Coordinates of C-alpha atoms in Angstrom, one line a residue:
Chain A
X1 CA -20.4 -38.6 -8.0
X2 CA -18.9 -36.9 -4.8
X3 CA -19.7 -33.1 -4.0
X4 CA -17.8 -30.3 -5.7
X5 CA -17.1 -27.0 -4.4
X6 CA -15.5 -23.9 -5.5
X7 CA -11.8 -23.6 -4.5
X8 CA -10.7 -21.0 -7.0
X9 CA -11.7 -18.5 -9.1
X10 CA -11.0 -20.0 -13.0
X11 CA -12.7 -16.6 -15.3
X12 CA -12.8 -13.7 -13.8
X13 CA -13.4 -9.9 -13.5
X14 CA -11.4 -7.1 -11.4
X15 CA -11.9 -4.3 -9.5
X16 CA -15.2 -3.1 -9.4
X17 CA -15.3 0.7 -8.1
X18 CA -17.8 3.1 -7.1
X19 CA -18.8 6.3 -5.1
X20 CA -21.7 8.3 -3.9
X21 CA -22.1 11.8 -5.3
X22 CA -24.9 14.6 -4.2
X23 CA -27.9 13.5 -5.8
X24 CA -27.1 9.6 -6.5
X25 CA -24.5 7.2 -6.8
X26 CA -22.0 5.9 -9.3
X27 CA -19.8 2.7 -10.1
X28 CA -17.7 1.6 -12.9
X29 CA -15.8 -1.7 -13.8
X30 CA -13.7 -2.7 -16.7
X31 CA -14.8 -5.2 -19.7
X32 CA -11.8 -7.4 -19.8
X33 CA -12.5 -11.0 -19.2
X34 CA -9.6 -12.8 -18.0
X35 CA -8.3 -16.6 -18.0
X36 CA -5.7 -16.7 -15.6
X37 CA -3.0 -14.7 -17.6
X38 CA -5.5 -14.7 -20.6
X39 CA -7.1 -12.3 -22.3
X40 CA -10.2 -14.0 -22.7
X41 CA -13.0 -11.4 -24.1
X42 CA -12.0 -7.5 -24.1
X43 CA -16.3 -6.7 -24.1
X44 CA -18.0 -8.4 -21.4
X45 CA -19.4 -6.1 -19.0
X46 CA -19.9 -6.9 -15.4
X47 CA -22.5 -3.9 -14.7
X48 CA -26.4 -5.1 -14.1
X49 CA -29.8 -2.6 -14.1
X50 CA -32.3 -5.1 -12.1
X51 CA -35.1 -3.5 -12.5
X52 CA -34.7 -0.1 -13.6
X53 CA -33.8 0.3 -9.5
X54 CA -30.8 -1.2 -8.5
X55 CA -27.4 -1.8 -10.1
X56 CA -25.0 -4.9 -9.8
X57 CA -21.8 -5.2 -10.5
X58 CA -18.8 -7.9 -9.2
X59 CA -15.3 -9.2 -9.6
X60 CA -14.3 -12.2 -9.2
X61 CA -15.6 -15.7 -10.7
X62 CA -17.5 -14.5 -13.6
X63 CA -19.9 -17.9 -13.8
X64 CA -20.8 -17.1 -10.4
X65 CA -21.3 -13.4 -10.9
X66 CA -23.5 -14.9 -14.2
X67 CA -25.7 -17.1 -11.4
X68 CA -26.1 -14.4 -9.2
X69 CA -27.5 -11.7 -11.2
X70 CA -30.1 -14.6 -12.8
X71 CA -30.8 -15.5 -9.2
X72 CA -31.5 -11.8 -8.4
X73 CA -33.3 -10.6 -11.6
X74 CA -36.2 -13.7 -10.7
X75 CA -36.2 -12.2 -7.0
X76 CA -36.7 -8.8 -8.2
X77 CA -39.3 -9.5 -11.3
X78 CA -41.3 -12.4 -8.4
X79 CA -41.3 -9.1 -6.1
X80 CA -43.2 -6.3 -8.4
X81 CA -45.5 -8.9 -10.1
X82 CA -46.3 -12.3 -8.1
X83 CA -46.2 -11.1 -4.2
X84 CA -49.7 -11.3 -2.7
X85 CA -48.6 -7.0 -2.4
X86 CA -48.2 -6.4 -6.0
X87 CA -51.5 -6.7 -7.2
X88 CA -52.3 -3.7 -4.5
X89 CA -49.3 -1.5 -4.4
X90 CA -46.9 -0.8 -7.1
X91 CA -43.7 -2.2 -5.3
X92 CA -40.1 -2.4 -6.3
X93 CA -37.2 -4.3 -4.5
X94 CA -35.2 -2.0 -2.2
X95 CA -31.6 -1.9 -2.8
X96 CA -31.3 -2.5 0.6
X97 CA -33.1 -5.5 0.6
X98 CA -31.6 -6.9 -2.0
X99 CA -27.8 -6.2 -0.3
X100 CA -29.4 -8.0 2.2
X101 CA -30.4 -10.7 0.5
X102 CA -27.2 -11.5 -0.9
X103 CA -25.7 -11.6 2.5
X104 CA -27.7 -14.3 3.0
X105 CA -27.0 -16.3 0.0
X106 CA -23.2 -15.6 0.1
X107 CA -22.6 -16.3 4.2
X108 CA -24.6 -19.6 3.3
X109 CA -22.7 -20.4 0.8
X110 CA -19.4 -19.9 2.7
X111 CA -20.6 -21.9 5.8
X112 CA -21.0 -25.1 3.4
X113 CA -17.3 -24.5 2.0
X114 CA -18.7 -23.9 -1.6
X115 CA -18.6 -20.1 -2.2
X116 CA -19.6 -17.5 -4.7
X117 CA -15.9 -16.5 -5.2
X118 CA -17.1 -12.7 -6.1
X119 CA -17.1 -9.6 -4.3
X120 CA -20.5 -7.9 -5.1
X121 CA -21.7 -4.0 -5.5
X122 CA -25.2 -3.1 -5.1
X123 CA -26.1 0.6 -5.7
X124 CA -29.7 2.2 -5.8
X125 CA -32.1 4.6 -4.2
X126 CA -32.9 4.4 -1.0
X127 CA -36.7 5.2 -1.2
X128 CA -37.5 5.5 2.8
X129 CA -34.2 7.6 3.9
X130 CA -34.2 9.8 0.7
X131 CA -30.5 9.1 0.1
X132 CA -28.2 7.0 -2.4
X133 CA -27.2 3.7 -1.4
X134 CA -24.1 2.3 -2.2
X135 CA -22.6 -1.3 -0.4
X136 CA -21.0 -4.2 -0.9
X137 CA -20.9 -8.1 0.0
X138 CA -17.7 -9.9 0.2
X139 CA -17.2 -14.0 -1.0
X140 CA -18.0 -14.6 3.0
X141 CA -21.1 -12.7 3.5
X142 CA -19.1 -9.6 4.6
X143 CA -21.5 -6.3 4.2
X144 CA -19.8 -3.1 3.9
X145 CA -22.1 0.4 3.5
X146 CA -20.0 3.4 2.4
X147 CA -19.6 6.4 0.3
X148 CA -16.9 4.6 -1.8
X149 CA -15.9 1.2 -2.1
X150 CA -13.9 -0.7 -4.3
X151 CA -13.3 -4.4 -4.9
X152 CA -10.0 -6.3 -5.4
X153 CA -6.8 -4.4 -6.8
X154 CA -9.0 -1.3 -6.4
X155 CA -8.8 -1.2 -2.9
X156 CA -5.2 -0.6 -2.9
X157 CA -4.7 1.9 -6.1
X158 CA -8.1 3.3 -6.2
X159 CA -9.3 3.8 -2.8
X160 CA -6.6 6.1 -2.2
X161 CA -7.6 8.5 -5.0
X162 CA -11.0 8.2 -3.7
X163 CA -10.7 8.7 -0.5
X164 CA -8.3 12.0 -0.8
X165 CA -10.4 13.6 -3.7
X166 CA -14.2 12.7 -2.5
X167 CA -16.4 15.1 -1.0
X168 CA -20.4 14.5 0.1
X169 CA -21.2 17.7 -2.6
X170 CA -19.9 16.4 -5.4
X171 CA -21.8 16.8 -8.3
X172 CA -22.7 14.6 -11.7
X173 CA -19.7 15.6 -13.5
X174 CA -17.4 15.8 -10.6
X175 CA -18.0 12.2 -9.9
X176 CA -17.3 10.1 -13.2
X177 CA -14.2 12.5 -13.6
X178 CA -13.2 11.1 -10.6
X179 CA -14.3 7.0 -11.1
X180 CA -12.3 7.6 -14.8
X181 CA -9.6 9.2 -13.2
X182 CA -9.2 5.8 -10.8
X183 CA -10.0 3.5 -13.7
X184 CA -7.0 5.0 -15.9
X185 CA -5.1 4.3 -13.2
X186 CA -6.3 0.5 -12.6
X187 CA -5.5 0.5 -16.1
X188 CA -1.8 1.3 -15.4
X189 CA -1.5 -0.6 -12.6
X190 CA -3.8 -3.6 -12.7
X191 CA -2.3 -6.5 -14.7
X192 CA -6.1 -7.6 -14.9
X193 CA -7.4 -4.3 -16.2
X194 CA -8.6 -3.2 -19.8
X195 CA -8.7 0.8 -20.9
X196 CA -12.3 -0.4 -21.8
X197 CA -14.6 0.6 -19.0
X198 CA -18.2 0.7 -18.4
X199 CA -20.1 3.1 -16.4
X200 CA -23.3 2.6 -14.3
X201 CA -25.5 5.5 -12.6
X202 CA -28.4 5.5 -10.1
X203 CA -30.6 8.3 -9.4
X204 CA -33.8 8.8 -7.7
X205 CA -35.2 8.6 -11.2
X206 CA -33.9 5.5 -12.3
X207 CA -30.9 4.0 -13.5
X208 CA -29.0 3.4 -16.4
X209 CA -25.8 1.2 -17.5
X210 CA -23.8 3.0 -19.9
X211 CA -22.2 1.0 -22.9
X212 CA -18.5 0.1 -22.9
X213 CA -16.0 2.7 -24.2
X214 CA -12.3 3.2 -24.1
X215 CA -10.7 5.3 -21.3
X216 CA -8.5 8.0 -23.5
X217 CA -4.9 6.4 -22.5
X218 CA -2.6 7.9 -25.6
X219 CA -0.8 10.3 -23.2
X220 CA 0.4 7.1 -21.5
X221 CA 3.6 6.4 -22.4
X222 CA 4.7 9.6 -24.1
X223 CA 6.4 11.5 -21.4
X224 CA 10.2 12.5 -23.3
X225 CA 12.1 10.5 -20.5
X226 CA 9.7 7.5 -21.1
X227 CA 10.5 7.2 -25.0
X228 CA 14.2 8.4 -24.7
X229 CA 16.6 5.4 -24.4
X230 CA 18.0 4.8 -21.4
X231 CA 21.0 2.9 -21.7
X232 CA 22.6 5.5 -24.3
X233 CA 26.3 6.3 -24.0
X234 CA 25.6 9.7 -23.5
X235 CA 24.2 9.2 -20.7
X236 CA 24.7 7.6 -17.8
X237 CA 24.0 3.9 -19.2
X238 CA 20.7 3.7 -17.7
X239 CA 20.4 0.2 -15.3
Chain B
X1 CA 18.1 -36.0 12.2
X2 CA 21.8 -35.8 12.1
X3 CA 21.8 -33.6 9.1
X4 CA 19.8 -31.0 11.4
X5 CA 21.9 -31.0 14.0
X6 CA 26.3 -29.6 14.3
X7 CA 28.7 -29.6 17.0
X8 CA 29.4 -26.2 17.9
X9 CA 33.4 -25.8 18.3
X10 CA 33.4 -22.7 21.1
X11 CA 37.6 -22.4 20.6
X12 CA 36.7 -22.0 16.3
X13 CA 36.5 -18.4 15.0
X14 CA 32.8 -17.5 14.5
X15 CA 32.0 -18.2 10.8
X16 CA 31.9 -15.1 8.4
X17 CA 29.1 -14.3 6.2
X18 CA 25.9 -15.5 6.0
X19 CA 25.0 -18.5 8.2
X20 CA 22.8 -20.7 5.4
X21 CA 21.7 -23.5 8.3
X22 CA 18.0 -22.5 8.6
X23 CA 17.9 -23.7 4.8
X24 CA 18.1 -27.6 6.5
X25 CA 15.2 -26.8 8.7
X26 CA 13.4 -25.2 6.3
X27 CA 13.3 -28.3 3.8
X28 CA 12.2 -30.2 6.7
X29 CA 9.6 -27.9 7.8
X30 CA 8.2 -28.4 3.8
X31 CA 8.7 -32.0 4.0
X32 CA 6.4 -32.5 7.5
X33 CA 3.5 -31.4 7.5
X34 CA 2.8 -32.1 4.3
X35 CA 2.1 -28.6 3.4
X36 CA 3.9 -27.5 0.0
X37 CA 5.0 -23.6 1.0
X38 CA 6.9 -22.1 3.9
X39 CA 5.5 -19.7 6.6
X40 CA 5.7 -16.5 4.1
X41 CA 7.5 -13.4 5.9
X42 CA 5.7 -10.3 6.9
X43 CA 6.4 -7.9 4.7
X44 CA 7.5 -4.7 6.9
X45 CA 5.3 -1.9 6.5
X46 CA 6.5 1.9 4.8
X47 CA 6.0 4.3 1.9
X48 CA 8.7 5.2 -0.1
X49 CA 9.0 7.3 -3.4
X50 CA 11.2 9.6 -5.4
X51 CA 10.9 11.0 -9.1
X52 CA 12.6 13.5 -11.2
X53 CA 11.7 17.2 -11.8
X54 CA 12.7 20.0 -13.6
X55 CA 15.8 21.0 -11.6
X56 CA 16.5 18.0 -10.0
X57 CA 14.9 15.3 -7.8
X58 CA 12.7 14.9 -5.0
X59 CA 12.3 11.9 -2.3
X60 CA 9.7 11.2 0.2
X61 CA 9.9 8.7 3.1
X62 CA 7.3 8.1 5.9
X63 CA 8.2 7.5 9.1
X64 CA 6.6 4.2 10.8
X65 CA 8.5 1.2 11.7
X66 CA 7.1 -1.8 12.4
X67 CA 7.3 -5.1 14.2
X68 CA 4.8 -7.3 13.2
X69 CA 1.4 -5.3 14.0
X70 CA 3.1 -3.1 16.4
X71 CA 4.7 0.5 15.7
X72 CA 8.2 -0.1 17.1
X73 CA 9.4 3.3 16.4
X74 CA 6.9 6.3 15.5
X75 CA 9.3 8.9 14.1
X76 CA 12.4 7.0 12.1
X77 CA 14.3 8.0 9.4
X78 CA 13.9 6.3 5.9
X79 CA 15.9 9.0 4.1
X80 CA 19.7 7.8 4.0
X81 CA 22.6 9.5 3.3
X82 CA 24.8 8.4 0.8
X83 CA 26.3 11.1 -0.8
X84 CA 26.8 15.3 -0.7
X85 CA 24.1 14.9 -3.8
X86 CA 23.1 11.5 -3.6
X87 CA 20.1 10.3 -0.8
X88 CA 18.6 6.8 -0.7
X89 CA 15.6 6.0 0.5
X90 CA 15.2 2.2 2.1
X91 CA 11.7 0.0 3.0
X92 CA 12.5 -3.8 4.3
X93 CA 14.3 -5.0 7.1
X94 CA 15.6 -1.7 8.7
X95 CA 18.7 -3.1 10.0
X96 CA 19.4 -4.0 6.6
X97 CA 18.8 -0.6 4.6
X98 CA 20.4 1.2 7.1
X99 CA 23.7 -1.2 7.4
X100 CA 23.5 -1.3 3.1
X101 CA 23.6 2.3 2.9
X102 CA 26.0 2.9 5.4
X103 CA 28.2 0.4 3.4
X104 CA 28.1 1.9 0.3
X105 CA 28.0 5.5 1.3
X106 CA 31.8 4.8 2.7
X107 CA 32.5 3.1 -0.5
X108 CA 31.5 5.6 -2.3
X109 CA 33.5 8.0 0.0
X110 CA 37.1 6.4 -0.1
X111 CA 36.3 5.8 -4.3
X112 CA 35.7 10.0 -4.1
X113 CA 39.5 10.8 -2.4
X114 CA 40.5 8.2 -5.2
X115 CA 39.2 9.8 -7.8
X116 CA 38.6 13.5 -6.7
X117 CA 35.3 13.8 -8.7
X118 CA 31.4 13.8 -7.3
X119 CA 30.0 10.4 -7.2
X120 CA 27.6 9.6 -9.8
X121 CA 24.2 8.0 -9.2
X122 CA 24.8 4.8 -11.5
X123 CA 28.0 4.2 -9.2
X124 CA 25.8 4.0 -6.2
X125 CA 23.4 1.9 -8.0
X126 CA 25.4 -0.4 -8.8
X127 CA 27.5 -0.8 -5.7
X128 CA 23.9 -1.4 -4.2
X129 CA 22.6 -4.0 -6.6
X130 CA 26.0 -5.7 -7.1
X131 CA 26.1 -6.7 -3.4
X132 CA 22.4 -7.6 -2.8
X133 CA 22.6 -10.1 -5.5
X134 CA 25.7 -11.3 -4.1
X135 CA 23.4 -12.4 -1.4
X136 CA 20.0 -13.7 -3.4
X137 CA 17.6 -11.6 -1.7
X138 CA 18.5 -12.6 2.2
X139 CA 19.4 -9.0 2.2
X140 CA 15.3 -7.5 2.7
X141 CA 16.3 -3.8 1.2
X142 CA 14.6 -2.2 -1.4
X143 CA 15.7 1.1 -1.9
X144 CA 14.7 4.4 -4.0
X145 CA 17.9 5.9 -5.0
X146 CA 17.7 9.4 -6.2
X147 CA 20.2 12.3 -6.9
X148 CA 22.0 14.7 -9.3
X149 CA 25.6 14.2 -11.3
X150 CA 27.1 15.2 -14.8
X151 CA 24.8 12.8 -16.3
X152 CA 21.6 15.3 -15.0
X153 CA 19.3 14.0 -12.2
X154 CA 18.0 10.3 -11.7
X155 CA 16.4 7.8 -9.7
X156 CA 16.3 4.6 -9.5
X157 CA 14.4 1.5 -7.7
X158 CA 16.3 -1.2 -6.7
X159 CA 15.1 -4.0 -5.3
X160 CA 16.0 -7.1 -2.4
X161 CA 17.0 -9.3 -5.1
X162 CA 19.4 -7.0 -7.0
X163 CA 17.4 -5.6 -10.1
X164 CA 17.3 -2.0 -10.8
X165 CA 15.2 0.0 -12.9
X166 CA 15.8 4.1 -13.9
X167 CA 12.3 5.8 -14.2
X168 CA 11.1 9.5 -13.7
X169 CA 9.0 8.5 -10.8
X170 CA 8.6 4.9 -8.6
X171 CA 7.6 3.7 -5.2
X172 CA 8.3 1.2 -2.9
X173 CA 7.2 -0.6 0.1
X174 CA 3.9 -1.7 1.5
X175 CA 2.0 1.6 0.9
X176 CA 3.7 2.0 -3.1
X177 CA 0.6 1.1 -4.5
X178 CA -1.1 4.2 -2.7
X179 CA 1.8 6.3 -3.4
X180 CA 1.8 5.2 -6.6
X181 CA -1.9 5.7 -7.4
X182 CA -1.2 9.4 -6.5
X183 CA 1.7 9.5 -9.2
X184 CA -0.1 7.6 -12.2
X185 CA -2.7 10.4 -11.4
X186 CA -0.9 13.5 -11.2
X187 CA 2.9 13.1 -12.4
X188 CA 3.6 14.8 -15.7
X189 CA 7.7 16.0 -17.4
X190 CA 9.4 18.6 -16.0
X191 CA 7.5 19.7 -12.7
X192 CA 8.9 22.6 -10.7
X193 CA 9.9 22.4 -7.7
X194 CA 6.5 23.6 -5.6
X195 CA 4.9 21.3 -7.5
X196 CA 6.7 18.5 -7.4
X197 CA 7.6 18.8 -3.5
X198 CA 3.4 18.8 -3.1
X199 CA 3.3 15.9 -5.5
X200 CA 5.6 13.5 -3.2
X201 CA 4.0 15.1 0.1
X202 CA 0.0 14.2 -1.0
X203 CA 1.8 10.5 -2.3
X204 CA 3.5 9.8 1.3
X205 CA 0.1 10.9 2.9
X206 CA -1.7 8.4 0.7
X207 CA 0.4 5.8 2.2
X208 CA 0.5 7.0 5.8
X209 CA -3.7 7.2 5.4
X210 CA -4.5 3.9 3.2
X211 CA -1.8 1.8 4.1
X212 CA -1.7 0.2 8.0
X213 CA 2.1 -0.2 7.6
X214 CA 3.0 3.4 7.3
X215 CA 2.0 6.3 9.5
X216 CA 3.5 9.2 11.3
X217 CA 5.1 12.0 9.2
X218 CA 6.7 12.7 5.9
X219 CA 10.3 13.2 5.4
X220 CA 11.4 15.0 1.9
X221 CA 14.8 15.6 0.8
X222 CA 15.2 17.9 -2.8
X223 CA 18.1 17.4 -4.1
X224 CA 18.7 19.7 -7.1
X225 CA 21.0 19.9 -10.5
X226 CA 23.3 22.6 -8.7
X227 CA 24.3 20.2 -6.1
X228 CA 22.3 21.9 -3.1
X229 CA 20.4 19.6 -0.9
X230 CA 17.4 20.7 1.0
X231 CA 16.5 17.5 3.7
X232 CA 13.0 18.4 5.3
X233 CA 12.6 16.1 8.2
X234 CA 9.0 16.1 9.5
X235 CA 8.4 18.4 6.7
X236 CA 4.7 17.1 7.1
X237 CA 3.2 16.4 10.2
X238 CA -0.7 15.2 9.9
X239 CA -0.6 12.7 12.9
X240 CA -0.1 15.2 15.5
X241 CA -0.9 13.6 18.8
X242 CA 0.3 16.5 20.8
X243 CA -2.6 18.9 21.3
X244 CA -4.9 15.3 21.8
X245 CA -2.8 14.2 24.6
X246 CA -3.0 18.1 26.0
X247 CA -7.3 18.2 26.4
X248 CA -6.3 15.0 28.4
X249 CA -7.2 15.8 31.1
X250 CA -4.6 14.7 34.2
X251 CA -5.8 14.7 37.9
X252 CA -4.0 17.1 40.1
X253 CA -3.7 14.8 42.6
X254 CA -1.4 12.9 40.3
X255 CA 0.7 15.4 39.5
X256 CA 3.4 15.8 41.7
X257 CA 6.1 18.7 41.9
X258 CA 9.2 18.4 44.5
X259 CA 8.4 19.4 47.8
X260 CA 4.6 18.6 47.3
X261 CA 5.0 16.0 50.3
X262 CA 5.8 17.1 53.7
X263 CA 9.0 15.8 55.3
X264 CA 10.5 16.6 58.8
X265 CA 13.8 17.2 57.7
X266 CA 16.3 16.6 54.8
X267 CA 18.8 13.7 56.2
X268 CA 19.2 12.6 52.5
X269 CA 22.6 13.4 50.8
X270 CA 22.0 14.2 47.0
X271 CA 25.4 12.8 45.1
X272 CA 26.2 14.6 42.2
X273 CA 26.7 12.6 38.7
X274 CA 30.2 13.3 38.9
X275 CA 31.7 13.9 42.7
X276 CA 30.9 10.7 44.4
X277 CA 28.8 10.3 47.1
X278 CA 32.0 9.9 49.9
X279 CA 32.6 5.9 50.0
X280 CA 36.0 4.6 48.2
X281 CA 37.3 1.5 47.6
X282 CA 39.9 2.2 50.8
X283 CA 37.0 2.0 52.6
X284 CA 35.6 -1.4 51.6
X285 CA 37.1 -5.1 53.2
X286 CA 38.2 -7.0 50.6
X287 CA 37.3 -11.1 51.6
X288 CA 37.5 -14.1 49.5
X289 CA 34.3 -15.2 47.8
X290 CA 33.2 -18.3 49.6
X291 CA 33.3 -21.0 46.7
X292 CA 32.1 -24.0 48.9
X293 CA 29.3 -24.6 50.8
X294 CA 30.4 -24.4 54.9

């Protein structure tokens, strides 16, 4: 049986979006589950806690998002209890380590032609600097480390938004206002995007993955000259 | 190969209309290498929006053209006039939304002294889409038509292929989807004017900041229910390079007024751009042009 590799992406997730805010850092992705032009599941979310430490998230091929968090879960779990350290120090995997890591993996993967068609966001504390930590690692080992990043379609519709309305003092609130206000518009835009979202927090007291809910969308399509017909005679015939 | 090639006849009158050869080459180039789709085209880069307010309707343009990765022209102007209270705002081939609106700005024009009414906004839209269908898409133009007639205001997208669509707000180009982020997030019904004229300034600046195909300034042109016009060119300007170039600083050695170099005299007779400088023809020998080698 000759070799197989990955030449495109068959399930997948979209954008993946997140920012760094004064005191942590924040990300967000949609549940949708797509087949091509399928809807295939409307709650499957793509948000990961390893560890109480670090958060995951990815679009792309979801099998290979499914193999990478398993792969990374083992690392982390192998680091705090089986490392000749742990039975000394209490240690935890550094998000940065981990980013690292999947650098690694991924740009191995792409030099032998068979990727991990994902683009991957890995958020946590940075213990040593004092600071959040927010990057990403692209399908061919790419590592980005920013204040905001997005994946896929949200680098065209949501960076924008970001980028004009971020500031490095931005607090709690301030921040998911911001990520929801991106993800409505994903929603909009995004032919791959579900009003379902899921929201994912890191702090230097932990993290937590928040359960999918519905992004209020029911002032959407209301606006008068959106409902009123246009092709009436009164008017101008519309197109 | 003979299919590829024609004998050109140079006495023949040069063929009107769209020359359709290059579809010959181009079924060969898909049938060589074995490959299954053409080169694609580069899509050329700009930001364009419009969208209705209260009292009328505004449009935004930046003002980058390029070729390829280069910036061919750094301050153009994307905001066409078609009509006293009708503007159209083109992304594409520039030669082609410039040429298009020309075109049916004079149209629109001679059907005016015909009909001694304002033109309406449906007219123009479909003169537009009527002759890019006519020529299936070869003609790169997509436009954001906007203005204000009897029927109230309007705008409309239309795009290379000849389908139009009338919405309260829309973008085009390579930056729409930054543009467009900005309006999804921010555009409600019946702005006024302040707000609305910010609205389509902080769009444009999305797509002059996100987008590598746009850049430079913002052009807006209001065009309101009364018929007024107000065209802001440059009305934003957030890539000054001026006062960068100034703190430049320039050697004085390399700066060099008139008179900075020495001469022993001034032998040299300036000619002014309209007395000549003395010599007429009279004064030339005409000869035969030697033809033949002596």
């Amino acid at each position: 049986m000759s070799k197989q590799r990955t030449t495109q992406p068959i399930t997948t997730g979209t954008s993946v979006i997140g920012l760094v805010y004064d005191g942590g850092v924040m990300i967000a992705a949609d549940t949708l589950l797509s087949y091509g032009s399928m809807a295939k599941s409307f709650n499957t979310p793509r948000l990961y806690n390893i560890e109480d430490r670090i958060l995951l998230g990815a679009s792309g091929e979801y099998s290979d998002l499914q193999e990478i968090v398993a792969k990374v879960k083992a690392l982390a779990l192998q680091e705090t209890t089986n490392s000749m350290e742990s039975i000394y120090v209490d240690r935890k995997l550094p998000a940065k380590s981990l980013w690292n890591y999947l650098r690694a993996v991924m740009y191995q993967k792409r030099s032998k032609m068979n990727p991990y068609w994902n683009d991957v966001v890995v958020a946590g504390w940075d213990d040593q600097a004092d600071k959040p930590f927010l990057g990403t690692v692209d399908k061919l080992g790419t590592t980005l480390q920013e204040n905001l990043v997005a994946t896929g379609f949200g680098g065209y519709l949501a960076m924008p938004l970001l980028r004009e309305k971020w500031r490095n003092d931005l607090s709690e609130g301030e921040a998911r206002a911001l990520l929801e206000d991106a993800m409505k518009v994903l929603f909009y835009r995004d032919c791959r995007a579900s009003a379902r979202i899921q929201l994912a927090k890191c702090t230097s007291d932990g993290c937590i993955v928040s359960e999918p809910y519905e992004l209020d969308h029911s002032n959407g399509w209301n606006a008068p000259s959106m409902i009123r017909a246009a092709g009436d005679l009164d008017g101008d015939g519309g197109w | 190969m003979s299919e590829l090639t024609r004998n050109i006849d140079i006495g023949a009158p040069a063929p009107s209309g769209f020359s359709f050869e290059n579809t010959l080459r181009n079924q060969y180039m898909l049938s060589m290498k074995g490959s299954d789709t053409l080169p694609t085209p580069k899509k050329t880069g700009t930001t364009i929006v419009g969208l209705v307010y209260k009292d009328g309707v505004v449009l935004g343009a930046d003002t980058r053209a390029t070729s390829g990765s280069e910036v061919a022209e750094k301050n153009c102007e994307k905001i066409h006039y078609l009509a006293p209270n009708m503007y159209c705002c083109g992304a594409g081939t520039a030669a082609d939304t410039e040429m298009i609106t020309q075109l049916i700005s004079s149209q629109l024009e001679l059907l005016r002294m015909n009909t001694h009414s304002t033109s309406r906004v449906v007219t123009a839209c479909t003169l537009l889409k009527r002759r890019l269908f006519q020529y299936q898409g070869h003609i790169s133009a997509a436009l954001v038509l906007g203005g204000c007639d009897i029927n109230g205001p309007a705008v409309y997208q239309i795009h290379p292929h000849g389908s139009t669509a009338k919405l309260s707000y829309t973008t085009m180009g390579s930056g729409s989807l930054a543009a467009m982020a900005v309006f999804e997030s921010s555009w409600r019904e019946d702005l006024e004017e302040a707000e609305a004229v910010k609205l389509v300034q902080r769009a444009i600046c999305a797509g002059i900041f996100n987008d590598l195909g746009s850049g430079s300034n913002c052009d807006v042109c209001i065009i309101r229910k009364d018929q007024s016009v107000d065209h802001r060119r440059n009305e934003v300007k957030p890539n000054e390079v001026g006062p960068l170039r100034e703190k430049v600083h320039h050697s004085s050695l390399l700066t060099m007024t008139p008179g900075i170099t020495p001469t022993l005299g001034n032998p040299v007779v300036r000619s002014h751009p309209t007395q000549p400088i003395g010599i007429g023809l009279a004064d030339v020998e005409v000869t035969a042009m030697e033809v033949e080698a002596s």
